Coordinates of C-alpha atoms in Angstrom, one line a residue:
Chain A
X1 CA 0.0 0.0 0.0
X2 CA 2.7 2.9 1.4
X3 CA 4.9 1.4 -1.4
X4 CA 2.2 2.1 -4.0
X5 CA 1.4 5.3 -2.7
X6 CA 5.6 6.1 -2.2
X7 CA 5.6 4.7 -6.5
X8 CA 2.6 7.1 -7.7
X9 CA 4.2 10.1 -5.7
X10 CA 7.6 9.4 -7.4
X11 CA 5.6 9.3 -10.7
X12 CA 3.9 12.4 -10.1
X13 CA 7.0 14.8 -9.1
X14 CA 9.2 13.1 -11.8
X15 CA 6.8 13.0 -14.5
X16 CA 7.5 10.1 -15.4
X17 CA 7.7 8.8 -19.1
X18 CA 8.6 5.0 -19.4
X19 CA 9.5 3.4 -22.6
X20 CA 10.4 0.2 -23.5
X21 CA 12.1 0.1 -26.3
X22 CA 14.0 -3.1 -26.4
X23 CA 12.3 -5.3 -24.1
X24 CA 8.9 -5.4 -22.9
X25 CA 7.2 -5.8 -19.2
X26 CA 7.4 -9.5 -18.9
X27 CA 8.2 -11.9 -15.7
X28 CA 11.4 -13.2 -17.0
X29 CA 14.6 -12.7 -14.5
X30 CA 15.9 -9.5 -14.8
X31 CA 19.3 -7.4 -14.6
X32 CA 18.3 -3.6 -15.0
X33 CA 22.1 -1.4 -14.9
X34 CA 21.2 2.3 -15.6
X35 CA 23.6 5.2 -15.5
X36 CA 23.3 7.3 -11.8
X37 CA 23.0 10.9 -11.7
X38 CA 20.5 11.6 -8.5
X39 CA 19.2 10.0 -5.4
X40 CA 15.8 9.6 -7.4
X41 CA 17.3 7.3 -9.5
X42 CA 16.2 4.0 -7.2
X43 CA 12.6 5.3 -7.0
X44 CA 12.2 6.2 -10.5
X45 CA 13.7 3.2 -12.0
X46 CA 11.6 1.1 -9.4
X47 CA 8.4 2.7 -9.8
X48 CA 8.9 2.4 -13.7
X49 CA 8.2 -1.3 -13.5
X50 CA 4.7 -2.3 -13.5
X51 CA 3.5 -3.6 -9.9
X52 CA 3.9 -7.6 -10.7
X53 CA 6.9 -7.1 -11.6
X54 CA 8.1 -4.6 -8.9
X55 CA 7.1 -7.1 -6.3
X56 CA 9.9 -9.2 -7.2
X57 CA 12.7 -6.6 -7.8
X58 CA 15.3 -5.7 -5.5
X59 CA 17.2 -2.4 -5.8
X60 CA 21.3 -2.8 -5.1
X61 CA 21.7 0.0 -3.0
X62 CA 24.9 1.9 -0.6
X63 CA 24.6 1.0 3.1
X64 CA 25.5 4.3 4.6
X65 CA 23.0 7.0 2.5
X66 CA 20.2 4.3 2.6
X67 CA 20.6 3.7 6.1
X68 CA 21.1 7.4 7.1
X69 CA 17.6 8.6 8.1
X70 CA 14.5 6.9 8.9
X71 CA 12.4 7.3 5.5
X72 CA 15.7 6.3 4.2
X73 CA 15.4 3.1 6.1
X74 CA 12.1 2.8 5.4
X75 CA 12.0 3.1 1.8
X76 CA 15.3 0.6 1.6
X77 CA 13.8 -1.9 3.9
X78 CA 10.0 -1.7 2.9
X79 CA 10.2 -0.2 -0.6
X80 CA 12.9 -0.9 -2.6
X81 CA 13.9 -4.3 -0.8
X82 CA 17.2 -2.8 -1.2
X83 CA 20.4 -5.1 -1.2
X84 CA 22.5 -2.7 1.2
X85 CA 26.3 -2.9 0.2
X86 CA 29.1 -1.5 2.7
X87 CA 31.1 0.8 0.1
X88 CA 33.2 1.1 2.5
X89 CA 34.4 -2.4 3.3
X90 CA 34.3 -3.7 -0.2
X91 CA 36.6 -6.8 -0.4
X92 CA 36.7 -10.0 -2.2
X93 CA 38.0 -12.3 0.2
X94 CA 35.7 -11.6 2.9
X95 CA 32.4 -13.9 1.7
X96 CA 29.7 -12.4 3.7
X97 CA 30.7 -8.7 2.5
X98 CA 31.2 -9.0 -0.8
X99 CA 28.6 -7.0 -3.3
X100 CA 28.8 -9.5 -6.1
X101 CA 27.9 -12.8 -3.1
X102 CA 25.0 -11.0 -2.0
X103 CA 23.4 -10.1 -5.6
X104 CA 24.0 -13.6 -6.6
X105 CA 22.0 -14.8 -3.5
X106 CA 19.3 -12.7 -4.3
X107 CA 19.2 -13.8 -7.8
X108 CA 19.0 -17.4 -6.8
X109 CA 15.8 -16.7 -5.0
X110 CA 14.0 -15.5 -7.8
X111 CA 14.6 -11.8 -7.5
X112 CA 15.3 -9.3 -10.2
X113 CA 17.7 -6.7 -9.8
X114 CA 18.4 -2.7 -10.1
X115 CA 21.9 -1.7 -10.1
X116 CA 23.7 1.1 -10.9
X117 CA 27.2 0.1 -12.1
X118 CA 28.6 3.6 -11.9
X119 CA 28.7 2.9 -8.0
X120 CA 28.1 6.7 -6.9
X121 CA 25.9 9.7 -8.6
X122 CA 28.1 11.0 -11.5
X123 CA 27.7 14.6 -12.2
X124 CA 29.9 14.9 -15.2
X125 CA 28.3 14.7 -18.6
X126 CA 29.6 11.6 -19.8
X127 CA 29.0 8.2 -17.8
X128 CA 31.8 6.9 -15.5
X129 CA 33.3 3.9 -16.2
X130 CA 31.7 0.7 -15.1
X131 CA 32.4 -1.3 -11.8
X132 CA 33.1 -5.2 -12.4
X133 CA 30.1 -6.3 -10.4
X134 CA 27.8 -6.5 -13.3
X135 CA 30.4 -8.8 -15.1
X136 CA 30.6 -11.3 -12.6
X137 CA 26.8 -11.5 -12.3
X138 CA 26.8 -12.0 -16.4
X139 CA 30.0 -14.5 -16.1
X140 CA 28.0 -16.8 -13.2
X141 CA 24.5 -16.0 -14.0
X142 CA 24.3 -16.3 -17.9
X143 CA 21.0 -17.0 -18.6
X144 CA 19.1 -14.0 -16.6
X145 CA 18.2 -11.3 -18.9
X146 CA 20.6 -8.0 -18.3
X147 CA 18.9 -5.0 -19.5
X148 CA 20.2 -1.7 -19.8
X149 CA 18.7 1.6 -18.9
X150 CA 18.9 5.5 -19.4
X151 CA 17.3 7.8 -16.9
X152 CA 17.1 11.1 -18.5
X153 CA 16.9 14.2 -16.9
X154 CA 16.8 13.1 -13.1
X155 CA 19.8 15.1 -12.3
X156 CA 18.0 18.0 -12.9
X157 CA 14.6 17.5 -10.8
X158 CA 17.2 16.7 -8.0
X159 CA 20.9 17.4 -8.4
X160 CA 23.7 15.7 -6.3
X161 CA 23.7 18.2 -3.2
X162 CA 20.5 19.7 -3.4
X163 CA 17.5 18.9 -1.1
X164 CA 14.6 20.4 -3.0
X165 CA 13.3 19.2 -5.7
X166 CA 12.0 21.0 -9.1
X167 CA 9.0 19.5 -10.9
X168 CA 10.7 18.6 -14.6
X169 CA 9.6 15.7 -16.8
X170 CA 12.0 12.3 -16.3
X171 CA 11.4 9.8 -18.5
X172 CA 13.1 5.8 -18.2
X173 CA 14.3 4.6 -21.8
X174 CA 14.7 0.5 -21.5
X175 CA 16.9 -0.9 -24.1
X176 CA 16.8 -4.1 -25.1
X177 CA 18.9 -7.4 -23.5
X178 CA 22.7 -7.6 -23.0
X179 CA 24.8 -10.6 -23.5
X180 CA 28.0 -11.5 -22.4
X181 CA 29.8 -12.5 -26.2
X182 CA 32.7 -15.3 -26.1
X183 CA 35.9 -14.9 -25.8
X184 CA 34.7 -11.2 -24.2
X185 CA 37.2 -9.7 -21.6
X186 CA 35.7 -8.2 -18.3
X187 CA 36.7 -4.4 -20.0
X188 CA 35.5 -4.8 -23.4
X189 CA 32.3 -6.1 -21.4
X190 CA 31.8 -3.8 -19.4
X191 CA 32.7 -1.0 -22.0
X192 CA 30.0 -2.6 -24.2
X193 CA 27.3 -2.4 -21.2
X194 CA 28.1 1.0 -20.7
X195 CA 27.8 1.9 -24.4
X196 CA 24.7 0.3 -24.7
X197 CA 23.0 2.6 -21.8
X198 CA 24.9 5.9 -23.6
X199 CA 22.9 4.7 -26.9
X200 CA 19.3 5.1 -25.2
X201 CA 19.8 8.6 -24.4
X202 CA 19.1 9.6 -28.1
X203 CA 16.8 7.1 -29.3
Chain B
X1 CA -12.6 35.9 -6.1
X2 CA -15.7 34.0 -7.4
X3 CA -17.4 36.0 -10.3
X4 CA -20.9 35.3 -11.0
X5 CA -21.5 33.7 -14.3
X6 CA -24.6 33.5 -15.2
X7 CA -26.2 30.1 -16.9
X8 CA -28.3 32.4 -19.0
X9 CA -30.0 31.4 -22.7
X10 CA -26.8 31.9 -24.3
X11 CA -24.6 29.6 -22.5
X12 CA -27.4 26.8 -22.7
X13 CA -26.8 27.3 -26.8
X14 CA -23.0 27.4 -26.9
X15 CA -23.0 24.1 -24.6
X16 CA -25.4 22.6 -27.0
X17 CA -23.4 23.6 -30.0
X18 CA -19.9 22.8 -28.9
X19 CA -21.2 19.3 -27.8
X20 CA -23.0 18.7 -31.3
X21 CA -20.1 19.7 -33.3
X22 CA -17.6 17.2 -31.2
X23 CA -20.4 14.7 -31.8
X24 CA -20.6 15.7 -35.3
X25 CA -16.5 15.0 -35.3
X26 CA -16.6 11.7 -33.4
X27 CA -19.1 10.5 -36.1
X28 CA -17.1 11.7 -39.1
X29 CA -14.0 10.0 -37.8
X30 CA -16.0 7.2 -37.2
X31 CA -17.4 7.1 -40.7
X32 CA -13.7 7.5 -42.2
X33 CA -12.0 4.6 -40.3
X34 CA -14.9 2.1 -42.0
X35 CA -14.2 3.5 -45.2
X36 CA -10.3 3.9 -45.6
X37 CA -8.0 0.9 -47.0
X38 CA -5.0 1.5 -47.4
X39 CA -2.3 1.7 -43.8
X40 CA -1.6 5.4 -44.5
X41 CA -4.8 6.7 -44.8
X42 CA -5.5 4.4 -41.4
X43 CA -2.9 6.1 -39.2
X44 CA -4.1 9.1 -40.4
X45 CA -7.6 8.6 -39.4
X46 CA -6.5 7.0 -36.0
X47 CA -4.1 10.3 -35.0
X48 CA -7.3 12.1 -36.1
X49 CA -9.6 9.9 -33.9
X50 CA -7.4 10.4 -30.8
X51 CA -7.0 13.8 -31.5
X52 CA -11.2 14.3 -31.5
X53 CA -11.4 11.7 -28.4
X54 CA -8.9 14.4 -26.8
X55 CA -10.9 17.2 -27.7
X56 CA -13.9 15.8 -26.3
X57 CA -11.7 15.4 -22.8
X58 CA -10.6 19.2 -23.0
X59 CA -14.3 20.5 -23.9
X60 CA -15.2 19.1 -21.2
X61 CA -12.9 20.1 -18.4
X62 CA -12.7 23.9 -20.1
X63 CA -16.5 24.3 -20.0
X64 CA -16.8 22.3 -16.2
X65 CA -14.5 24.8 -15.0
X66 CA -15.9 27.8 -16.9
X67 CA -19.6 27.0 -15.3
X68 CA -17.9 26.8 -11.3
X69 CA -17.8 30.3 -11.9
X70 CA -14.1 31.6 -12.1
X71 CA -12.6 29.9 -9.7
X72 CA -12.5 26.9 -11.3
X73 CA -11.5 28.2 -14.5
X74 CA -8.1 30.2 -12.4
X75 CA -7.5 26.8 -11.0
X76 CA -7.9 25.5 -14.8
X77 CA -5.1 27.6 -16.2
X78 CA -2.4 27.7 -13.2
X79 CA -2.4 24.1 -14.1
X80 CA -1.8 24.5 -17.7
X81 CA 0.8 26.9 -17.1
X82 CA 2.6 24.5 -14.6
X83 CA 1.9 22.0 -17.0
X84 CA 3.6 24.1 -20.0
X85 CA 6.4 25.4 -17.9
X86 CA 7.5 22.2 -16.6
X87 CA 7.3 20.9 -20.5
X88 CA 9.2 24.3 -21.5
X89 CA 12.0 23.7 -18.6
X90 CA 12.5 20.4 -19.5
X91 CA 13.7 21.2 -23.1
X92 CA 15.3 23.6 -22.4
X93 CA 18.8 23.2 -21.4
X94 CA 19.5 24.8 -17.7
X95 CA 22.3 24.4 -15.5
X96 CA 22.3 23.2 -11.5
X97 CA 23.3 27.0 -10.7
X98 CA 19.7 27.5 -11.9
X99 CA 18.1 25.2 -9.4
X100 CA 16.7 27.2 -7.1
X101 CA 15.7 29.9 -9.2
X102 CA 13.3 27.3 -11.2
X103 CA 12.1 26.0 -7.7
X104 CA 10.5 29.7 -7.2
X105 CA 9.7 30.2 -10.6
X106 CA 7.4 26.6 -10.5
X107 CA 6.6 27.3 -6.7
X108 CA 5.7 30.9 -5.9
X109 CA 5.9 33.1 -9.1
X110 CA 3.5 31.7 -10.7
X111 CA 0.8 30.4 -8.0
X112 CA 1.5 34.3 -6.9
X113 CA 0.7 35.5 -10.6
X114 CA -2.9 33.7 -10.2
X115 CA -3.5 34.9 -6.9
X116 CA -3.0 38.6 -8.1
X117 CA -5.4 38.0 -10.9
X118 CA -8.1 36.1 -8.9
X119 CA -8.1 38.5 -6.0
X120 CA -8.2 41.1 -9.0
X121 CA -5.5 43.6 -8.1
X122 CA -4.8 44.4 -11.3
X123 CA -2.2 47.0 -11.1
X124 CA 0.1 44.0 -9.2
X125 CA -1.0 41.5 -11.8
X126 CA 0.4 42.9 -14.5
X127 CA 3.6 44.7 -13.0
X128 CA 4.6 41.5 -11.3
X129 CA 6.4 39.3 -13.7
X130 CA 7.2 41.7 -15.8
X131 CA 9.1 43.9 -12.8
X132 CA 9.4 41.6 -10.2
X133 CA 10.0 38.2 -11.2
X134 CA 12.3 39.5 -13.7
X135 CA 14.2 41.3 -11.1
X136 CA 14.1 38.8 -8.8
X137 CA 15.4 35.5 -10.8
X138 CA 18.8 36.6 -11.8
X139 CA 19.5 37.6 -8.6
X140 CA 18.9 34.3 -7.5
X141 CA 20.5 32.8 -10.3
X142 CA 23.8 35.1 -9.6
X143 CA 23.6 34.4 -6.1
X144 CA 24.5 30.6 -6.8
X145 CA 27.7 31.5 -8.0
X146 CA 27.9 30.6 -11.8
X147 CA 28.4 32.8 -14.6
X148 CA 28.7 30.7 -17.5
X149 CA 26.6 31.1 -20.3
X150 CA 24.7 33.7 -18.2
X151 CA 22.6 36.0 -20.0
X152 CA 21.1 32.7 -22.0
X153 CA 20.6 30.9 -19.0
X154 CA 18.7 33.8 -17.6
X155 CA 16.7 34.6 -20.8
X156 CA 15.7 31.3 -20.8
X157 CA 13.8 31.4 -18.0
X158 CA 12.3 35.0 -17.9
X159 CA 10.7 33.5 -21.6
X160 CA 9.5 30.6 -19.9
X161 CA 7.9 32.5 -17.2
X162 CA 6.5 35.1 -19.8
X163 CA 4.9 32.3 -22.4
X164 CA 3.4 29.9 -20.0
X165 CA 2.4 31.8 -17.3
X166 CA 2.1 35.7 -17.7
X167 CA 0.6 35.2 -21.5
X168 CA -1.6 32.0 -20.5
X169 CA -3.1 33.9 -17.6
X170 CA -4.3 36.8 -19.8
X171 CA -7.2 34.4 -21.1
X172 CA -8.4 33.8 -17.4
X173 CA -7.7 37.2 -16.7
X174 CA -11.0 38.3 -19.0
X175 CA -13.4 37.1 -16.3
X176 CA -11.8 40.3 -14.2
X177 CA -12.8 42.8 -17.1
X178 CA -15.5 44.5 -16.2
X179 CA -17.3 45.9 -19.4
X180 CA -20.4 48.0 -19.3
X181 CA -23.7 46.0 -20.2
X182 CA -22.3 42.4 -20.0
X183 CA -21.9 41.9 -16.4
X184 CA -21.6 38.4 -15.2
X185 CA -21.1 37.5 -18.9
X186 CA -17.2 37.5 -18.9
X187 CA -17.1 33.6 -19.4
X188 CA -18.6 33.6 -22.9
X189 CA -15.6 36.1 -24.0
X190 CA -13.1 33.3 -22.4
X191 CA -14.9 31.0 -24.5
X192 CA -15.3 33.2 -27.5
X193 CA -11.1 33.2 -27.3
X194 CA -10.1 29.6 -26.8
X195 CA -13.1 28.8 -29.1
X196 CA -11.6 30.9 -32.3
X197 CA -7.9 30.0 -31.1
X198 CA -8.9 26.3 -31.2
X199 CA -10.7 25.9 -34.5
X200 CA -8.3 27.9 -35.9
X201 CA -5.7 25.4 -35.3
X202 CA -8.3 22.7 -36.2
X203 CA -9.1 24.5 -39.1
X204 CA -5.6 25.0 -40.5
X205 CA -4.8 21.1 -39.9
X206 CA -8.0 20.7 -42.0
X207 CA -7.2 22.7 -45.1
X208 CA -3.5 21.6 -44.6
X209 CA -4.0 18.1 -45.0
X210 CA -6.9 18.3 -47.9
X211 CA -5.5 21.0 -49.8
X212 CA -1.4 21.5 -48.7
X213 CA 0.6 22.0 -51.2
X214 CA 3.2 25.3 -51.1
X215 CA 5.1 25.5 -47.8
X216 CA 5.0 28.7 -45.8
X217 CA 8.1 28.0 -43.8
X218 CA 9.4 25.1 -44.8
X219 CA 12.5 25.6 -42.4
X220 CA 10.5 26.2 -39.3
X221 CA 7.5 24.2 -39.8
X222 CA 7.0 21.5 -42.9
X223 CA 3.4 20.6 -41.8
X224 CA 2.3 24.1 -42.5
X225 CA 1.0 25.1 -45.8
X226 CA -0.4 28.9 -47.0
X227 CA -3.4 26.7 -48.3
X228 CA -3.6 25.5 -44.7
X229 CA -2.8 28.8 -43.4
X230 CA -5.3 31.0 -45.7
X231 CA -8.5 28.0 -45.4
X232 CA -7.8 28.0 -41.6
X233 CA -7.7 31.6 -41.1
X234 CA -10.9 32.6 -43.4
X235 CA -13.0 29.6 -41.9
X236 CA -12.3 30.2 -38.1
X237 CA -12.6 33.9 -38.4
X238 CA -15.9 33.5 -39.7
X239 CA -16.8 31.4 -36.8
X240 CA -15.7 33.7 -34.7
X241 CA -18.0 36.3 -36.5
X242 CA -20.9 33.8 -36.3
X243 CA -20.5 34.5 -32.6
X244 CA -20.7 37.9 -32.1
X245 CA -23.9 37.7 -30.0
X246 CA -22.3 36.0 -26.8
X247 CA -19.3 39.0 -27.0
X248 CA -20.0 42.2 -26.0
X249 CA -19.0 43.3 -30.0
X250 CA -21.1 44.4 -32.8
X251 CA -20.6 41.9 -35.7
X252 CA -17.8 43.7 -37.4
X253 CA -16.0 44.1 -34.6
X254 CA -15.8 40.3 -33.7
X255 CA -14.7 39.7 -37.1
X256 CA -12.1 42.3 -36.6
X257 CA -10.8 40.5 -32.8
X258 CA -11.2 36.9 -35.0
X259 CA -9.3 37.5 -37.4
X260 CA -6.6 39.6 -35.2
X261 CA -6.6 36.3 -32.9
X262 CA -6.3 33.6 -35.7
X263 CA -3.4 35.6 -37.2
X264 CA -1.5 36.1 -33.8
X265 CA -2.5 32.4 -32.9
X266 CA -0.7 31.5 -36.0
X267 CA 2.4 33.3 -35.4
X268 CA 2.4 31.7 -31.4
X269 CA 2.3 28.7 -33.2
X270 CA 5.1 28.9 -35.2
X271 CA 7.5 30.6 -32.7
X272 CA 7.1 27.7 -30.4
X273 CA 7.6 25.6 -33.4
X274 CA 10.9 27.7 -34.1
X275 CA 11.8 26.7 -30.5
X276 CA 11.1 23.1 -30.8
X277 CA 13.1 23.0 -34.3
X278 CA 16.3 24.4 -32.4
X279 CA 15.8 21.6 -29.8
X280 CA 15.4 18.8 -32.1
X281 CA 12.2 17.7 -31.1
X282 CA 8.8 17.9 -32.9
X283 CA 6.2 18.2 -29.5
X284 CA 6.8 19.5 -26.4
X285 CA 5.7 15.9 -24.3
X286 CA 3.5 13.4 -24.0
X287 CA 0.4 14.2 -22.2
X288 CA -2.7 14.9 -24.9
X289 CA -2.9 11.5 -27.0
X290 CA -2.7 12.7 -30.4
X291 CA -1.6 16.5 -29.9
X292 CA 1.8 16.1 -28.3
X293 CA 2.6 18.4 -25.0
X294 CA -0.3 21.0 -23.3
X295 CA 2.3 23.5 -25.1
X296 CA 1.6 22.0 -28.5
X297 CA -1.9 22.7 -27.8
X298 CA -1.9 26.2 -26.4
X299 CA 1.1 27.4 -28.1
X300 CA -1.5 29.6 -30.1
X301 CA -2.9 30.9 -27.5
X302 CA 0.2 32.0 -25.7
X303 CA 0.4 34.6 -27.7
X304 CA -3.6 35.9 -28.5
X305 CA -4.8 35.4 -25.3
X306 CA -2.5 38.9 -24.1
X307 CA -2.9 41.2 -26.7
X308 CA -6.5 40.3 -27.0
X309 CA -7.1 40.7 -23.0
X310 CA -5.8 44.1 -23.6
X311 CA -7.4 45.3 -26.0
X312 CA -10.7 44.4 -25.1
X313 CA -9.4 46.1 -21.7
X314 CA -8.6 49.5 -23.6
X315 CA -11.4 49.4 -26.0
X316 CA -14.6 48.2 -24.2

């Protein structure tokens, strides 16, 4: 109910527009990597999806801004169904903590997933380059459908440092399925995944 | 605030004849989707038939809100304005330095602007964005600190404000007029406006399409055709004329305001157009299924609705 409401509120001040241009709403297992501009960005790209398949889709979220305040918590814990990760204690040999461990769990459950492979709001123009996470999910998880996303205009309803909002249109472009080629190196990959959100901006 | 409009003979008519004419559009378009073949012609006729079921929508809403008696019509435009702002904003490249100025230009300029013209202080109405606003948003915008690209920045957003609110809230702003023998009558003259505005755009789609053949600005506009232009014009003026006995004008003289409106209207139009052009992008958004953007729709009226608000305030 309060995530409906919390959904249609998001729509409302981001004026949403949603189009899917290379995939459509279906219940298949799902990757969504979008390019991160604006704390909106988890919202948007969540209340984008329609609500069956929002019920099983887990936003891939940082630990110590979701955490920070108690709608924060609330929408992470309740709304979302954020996967917290500890930036700060990102390391590969420690099991429990490790990003990639915890997607792959959720995965196995049935969940799809939102991530933003940037790994912190970019206020440059031009996307950052891609974190490996999304790789290893492709590498271990071939089979689950990784689409890639372009949230448009964001940044501007509500820039990185700002704490008002103003009430421009946003719209969510969703491109169509990503696959990892053979023979494919973990950069070309994941210079290919980022290319292929940088292409929905204009389409 | 609340003017009395009166539900008098006349209105009864105009409701009956606006409502027969969308009927009389809904049936035509029906008739034309049994009867065309070929996939052309059928997208055609299905843009047309979502443009009429549209039109039926926005008849609707305009004439509920005219018949609360002005406040619903006030409420009625400040959200068109938001509506076109937001859709103006959004295309129109701005920097984070103008954050907060936007957030008062969406927030309290413009709900102010409509509060000045529904309490009818007049001589604040009109002074404010003009003086004002303008005053008051590059200060803002300098006050954040960044200087590039400036003036354009700053333009930007004056333009905005002037289009989509200060010009849109001229149409309202005739229910203020108070004009000797037609008190309590000011909604028919709103009506009288967005009616010729209207057709005239429906009009000149009309000719265009039937008849189009020489461009009149091919570089601005390609849909737009002097046959389109000259059919449009002549028909929807002479509606206008046609309803010189809801407007406190003799017959000459609402042929005189429908033809001034229609040609204005037409040169709204194309300026917006000029604007979309330089953006790349051929409407404004998504949010009237077959028209594009509310600024695709009222782009016309932008620039009538003023100059005919003040001259009917000079004149009559």
């Amino acid at each position: 109910m309060m995530a409906d409401f919390l959904c249609f509120i998001t729509r409302i001040i981001s004026g949403l527009n949603v189009r899917w241009h290379g995939c459509l709403p279906e219940h298949t297992q799902r990757v969504y990597f979008a390019n991160h501009t604006s704390h909106l960005d988890f919202m948007v790209l969540w209340a984008a999806l329609p609500k069956r398949l929002r019920k099983k889709t887990r936003a891939v979220a940082a630990q110590d801004y979701w955490n920070g305040t108690k709608l924060r918590r609330y929408i992470a814990h309740h709304v979302i169904q954020a996967i917290l990760i500890d930036r700060k204690n990102i390391s590969v040999h420690n099991t429990e903590e490790n990003p990639v461990n915890k997607m792959l769990e959720a995965l196995d459950e049935g969940s799809s997933l939102i991530i933003f492979p940037e790994g912190s709001r970019n206020i440059l123009p031009e996307m950052r380059p891609f974190k490996s996470g999304l790789y290893h999910l492709v590498k271990k998880r071939p089979d689950i459908e990784y689409i890639p996303v372009y949230l448009e205009n964001l940044s501007r309803i509500l820039p990185k440092g700002e704490c008002i909002f103003i009430p421009l249109l946003g719209s969510a472009t969703l491109g169509s399925p990503l696959k990892l080629n053979k023979d494919e190196t973990k950069n070309e990959f994941l210079e290919r995944a980022k290319k292929s959100v940088e292409e929905l901006r204009c389409s | 605030m609340f003017i009395n409009i009166a539900i008098d003979k006349d209105t009864i008519m105009l409701l009956i004849g606006i409502f027969s004419l969308l009927s009389f559009a809904s049936l035509i378009g029906f008739i034309l989707k049994r009867a065309l073949k070929t996939e052309k012609q059928r997208n055609i006729v299905a843009n047309l038939n979502s443009r009429i079921k549209a039109w039926w929508v926005m008849c609707v809403v305009f004439v509920g809100a005219l018949l609360t008696g002005g406040i619903g019509s006030y409420v009625l435009f400040s959200l068109i304005s938001f509506m076109a702002l937001r859709e103006y904003i959004t295309l129109t490249p701005t920097k984070k330095g103008d954050h907060r100025a936007l957030f008062w230009a969406f927030f309290v300029i413009l709900p102010l602007n409509y509060y000045f013209l529904a309490t009818q202080w007049y001589g604040m109405y009109v002074v404010f964005i003009p003086v004002y606003a303008f005053i008051f948003l590059p200060i803002r915008t300098v006050i954040a600190g960044d200087y590039e690209r400036f003036l354009e920045r700053t333009a930007k957003i004056q333009w905005g404000l002037m289009v989509c609110v200060y010009c849109i809230s001229a149409a309202p702003a005739l229910l203020t007029l108070s004009i000797p023998g037609y008190e309590g009558q000011n909604g028919k003259l709103l009506f009288f406006l967005v009616f010729v505005v209207q057709m005239s755009d429906v009009c000149q789609y009309i000719f265009g399409r039937l008849f189009g053949r020489r461009k009149i600005s091919p570089n601005i506009s390609p849909n737009k055709t002097v046959e389109g232009f000259v059919g449009g014009i002549i028909t929807a003026t002479l509606l206008g004329t046609s309803l010189w006995w809801i407007t406190p004008f003799n017959i000459w003289q609402a042929a005189g305001f429908s033809l001034l409106i229609t040609v204005i209207g037409f040169f709204g139009d194309l300026t917006m157009s000029a604007i979309k052009r330089d953006r790349g992008i051929k409407d404004y958004g998504t949010t009237i299924k077959g028209h594009g953007g509310i600024l695709d729709r009222i782009d016309s009226l932008c620039f009538s609705a003023p100059v005919f608000f003040h001259l009917v305030r000079y004149f009559f």
